[in-house]
Amino acid sequence: EHMDTHYCNAQFKYLKERAMELGDKCTLICADDKAKVPVGEPGTAVSTGVRGRQSIVPVNTTIASLDHDMTKASITPSVMFEVAIPKTPSMKESFYTGLVHVFINDSVFEVSSPFRHGSGLVKILQEKPLKPVLLKFTDGGVDQRNTLESVKIASICLFKELNLDMLILARCAPGQSWMNPAERQMAYSF
């Protein structure tokens, strides 16, 4: 438990209510970066036994893979979940349906940053008619934490680039990323 958990949960509840109130005038985006994925030699598997667990393979198979420490590079998937905002707060409609957009970044040359996330979001939103209000919910990682100056500057650039009337940013409390819909979508996306 974090001391801000209650406030962040209330903030997310209010964000969802505001999205339903605005309806077709807004876009709700939930964003998250996933863990680095090791990349090895072409045609050779890479073991992810990072936490001392055994690999899941058939009993009559020989395990032939590279160690997770002996890889060439790594990639980081960045996820932007464009939520299909329900018309009513009924139990049948959910904030966990919509479009999932995944950007694959080279962990060395394309480091996750507020500006990279902003440019990806602009690319997604400019493919369709722009709405005047953008609501964005993140897990509050170092490249998404809206209290950091770099994130504030990137958000201002996003606001100006999309010519928005309103931009609302919210994040979950530390250690509470499980409540981010983008986090939950990952089980279904990959």
C-alpha positions as a printed NumPy array, in Angstrom:
array([[  0.   ,   0.   ,   0.   ],
       [  1.116,   3.509,  -0.795],
       [ -0.183,   6.521,   1.11 ],
       [ -1.555,   8.033,  -2.151],
       [ -3.387,   4.893,  -3.324],
       [ -6.828,   6.166,  -2.303],
       [ -6.323,   9.523,  -4.027],
       [ -4.964,   7.992,  -7.236],
       [ -7.85 ,   5.494,  -7.38 ],
       [-10.326,   8.351,  -6.922],
       [ -8.501,  10.328,  -9.605],
       [ -8.871,   7.425, -12.068],
       [-12.558,   7.097, -11.188],
       [-13.082,  10.817, -11.863],
       [-11.104,  10.56 , -15.113],
       [-13.415,   7.777, -16.338],
       [-16.499,   9.759, -15.298],
       [-15.194,  12.828, -17.137],
       [-14.555,  10.704, -20.249],
       [-18.171,   9.473, -20.206],
       [-19.402,  13.027, -19.612],
       [-17.436,  14.361, -22.611],
       [-18.316,  11.359, -24.783],
       [-17.426,  11.857, -28.452],
       [-15.526,  15.083, -27.719],
       [-12.594,  13.301, -26.057],
       [-10.046,  10.547, -26.483],
       [ -8.927,   8.422, -23.516],
       [ -5.44 ,   6.923, -23.807],
       [ -3.83 ,   4.58 , -21.277],
       [ -0.071,   4.188, -21.788],
       [  2.552,   1.817, -20.426],
       [  6.057,   0.565, -21.256],
       [  6.651,  -3.143, -20.931],
       [  9.793,  -4.893, -19.73 ],
       [ 12.841,  -5.113, -21.971],
       [ 12.795,  -8.153, -24.251],
       [ 16.237,  -9.698, -24.903],
       [ 17.195, -10.259, -28.562],
       [ 19.856, -12.813, -29.466],
       [ 21.275, -14.335, -32.626],
       [ 18.808, -14.892, -35.488],
       [ 17.187, -18.322, -35.27 ],
       [ 18.339, -18.946, -31.699],
       [ 15.995, -18.796, -28.736],
       [ 16.815, -16.744, -25.644],
       [ 16.065, -18.088, -22.179],
       [ 14.269, -15.698, -19.868],
       [ 15.011, -17.7  , -16.72 ],
       [ 15.884, -14.472, -14.962],
       [ 14.26 , -15.301, -11.667],
       [ 15.705, -18.79 , -11.262],
       [ 12.615, -20.507, -12.619],
       [ 12.715, -23.408, -15.011],
       [ 11.695, -23.028, -18.644],
       [  8.4  , -24.547, -19.718],
       [  9.229, -27.12 , -22.41 ],
       [  8.03 , -30.63 , -23.239],
       [  9.759, -33.338, -21.179],
       [ 11.333, -35.085, -24.191],
       [ 12.9  , -31.862, -25.558],
       [ 16.451, -30.617, -25.152],
       [ 16.653, -27.02 , -23.964],
       [ 18.85 , -25.168, -26.446],
       [ 18.776, -21.436, -25.926],
       [ 21.049, -18.542, -25.169],
       [ 21.402, -17.329, -21.606],
       [ 19.476, -14.103, -20.962],
       [ 22.743, -12.314, -20.092],
       [ 24.369, -13.176, -23.435],
       [ 22.186, -11.267, -25.878],
       [ 22.966,  -8.78 , -28.645],
       [ 20.376,  -6.169, -27.728],
       [ 16.951,  -5.653, -26.234],
       [ 13.715,  -4.059, -27.343],
       [ 11.064,  -2.312, -25.275],
       [  7.42 ,  -2.448, -26.366],
       [  5.5  ,   0.766, -25.605],
       [  1.748,   0.318, -25.408],
       [ -0.905,   2.961, -25.991],
       [ -4.419,   1.713, -25.359],
       [ -7.087,   3.851, -27.023],
       [-10.129,   3.196, -24.845],
       [-13.58 ,   2.827, -26.386],
       [-15.432,   5.068, -23.923],
       [-18.739,   3.537, -22.801],
       [-21.905,   5.6  , -23.235],
       [-23.274,   4.654, -19.79 ],
       [-21.658,   3.462, -16.545],
       [-23.467,   0.096, -16.701],
       [-21.665,  -3.133, -15.853],
       [-21.983,  -4.411, -19.442],
       [-19.877,  -1.674, -20.943],
       [-16.237,  -1.533, -19.979],
       [-13.186,   0.687, -20.044],
       [-11.129,  -2.333, -21.133],
       [-12.184,  -2.397, -24.792],
       [-10.638,  -0.379, -27.583],
       [ -7.588,  -0.305, -29.821],
       [ -4.138,  -1.349, -28.644],
       [ -1.204,   0.346, -30.371],
       [  2.28 ,  -1.094, -29.78 ],
       [  5.539,   0.668, -30.637],
       [  8.734,  -1.377, -30.564],
       [ 11.778,   0.624, -29.439],
       [ 15.425,  -0.382, -29.544],
       [ 16.482,  -0.034, -25.895],
       [ 19.827,   1.553, -26.866],
       [ 19.06 ,   3.936, -29.725],
       [ 15.343,   4.584, -29.068],
       [ 15.198,   5.029, -25.32 ],
       [ 11.734,   5.579, -23.86 ],
       [ 11.251,   9.27 , -23.186],
       [  8.315,  11.655, -22.769],
       [  8.984,  13.085, -26.238],
       [  9.096,   9.638, -27.893],
       [  5.771,   8.769, -26.22 ],
       [  4.334,  12.113, -27.332],
       [  5.391,  11.644, -30.958],
       [  3.91 ,   8.129, -30.976],
       [  0.659,   9.46 , -29.573],
       [  0.529,  12.235, -32.191],
       [  1.064,   9.625, -34.915],
       [ -1.858,   7.548, -33.591],
       [ -4.259,  10.459, -33.119],
       [ -3.558,  12.198, -36.436],
       [ -4.719,   9.119, -38.351],
       [ -8.354,   9.952, -37.513],
       [-10.423,  13.09 , -36.91 ],
       [ -8.969,  14.908, -33.903],
       [-11.08 ,  15.442, -30.814],
       [-10.627,  18.627, -28.737],
       [ -9.962,  16.873, -25.396],
       [ -7.303,  14.277, -24.577],
       [ -7.328,  12.289, -21.339],
       [ -4.18 ,  10.266, -20.633],
       [ -3.635,   7.727, -17.842],
       [ -0.214,   6.176, -17.176],
       [  1.562,   4.112, -14.553],
       [  3.854,   6.972, -13.542],
       [  7.198,   5.542, -14.644],
       [ 10.132,   7.925, -15.039],
       [  9.193,   8.633, -18.652],
       [  5.476,   9.145, -17.857],
       [  5.413,  10.755, -14.383],
       [  3.548,  14.031, -14.897],
       [  5.373,  15.797, -12.042],
       [  8.712,  15.714, -13.897],
       [  9.734,  18.764, -15.936],
       [ 10.526,  16.753, -19.084],
       [  7.049,  15.187, -19.019],
       [  5.456,  18.608, -18.488],
       [  7.335,  20.058, -21.486],
       [  6.445,  17.047, -23.665],
       [  2.796,  17.414, -22.611],
       [  2.806,  21.095, -23.597],
       [  4.254,  20.126, -26.996],
       [  1.549,  17.451, -27.351],
       [ -1.144,  20.005, -26.442],
       [  0.139,  22.486, -29.049],
       [  0.798,  19.907, -31.787],
       [ -2.717,  18.439, -31.563],
       [ -4.325,  21.879, -31.08 ],
       [ -6.256,  20.614, -28.047],
       [ -8.769,  22.531, -25.963],
       [ -7.975,  20.466, -22.857],
       [ -5.377,  17.886, -21.805],
       [ -5.903,  15.922, -18.588],
       [ -3.089,  13.723, -17.258],
       [ -3.478,  11.205, -14.445],
       [ -1.377,   8.362, -13.086],
       [ -1.681,   5.529, -10.62 ],
       [  0.092,   5.447,  -7.281],
       [  3.561,   3.85 ,  -7.035],
       [  3.291,   0.066,  -7.016],
       [ -0.285,   0.164,  -8.306],
       [  0.327,  -0.199, -12.057],
       [ -1.99 ,  -3.22 , -12.12 ],
       [ -4.945,  -0.812, -12.222],
       [ -3.793,   0.759, -15.518],
       [ -6.008,  -0.635, -18.326],
       [ -2.961,  -0.727, -20.642],
       [ -1.309,  -3.124, -18.18 ],
       [ -4.338,  -5.388, -18.181],
       [ -4.617,  -5.35 , -21.981],
       [ -1.15 ,  -6.817, -22.401],
       [ -2.31 , -10.321, -21.507],
       [ -4.658, -10.216, -24.504],
       [ -2.414,  -8.337, -26.952],
       [  0.683, -10.508, -27.101]])
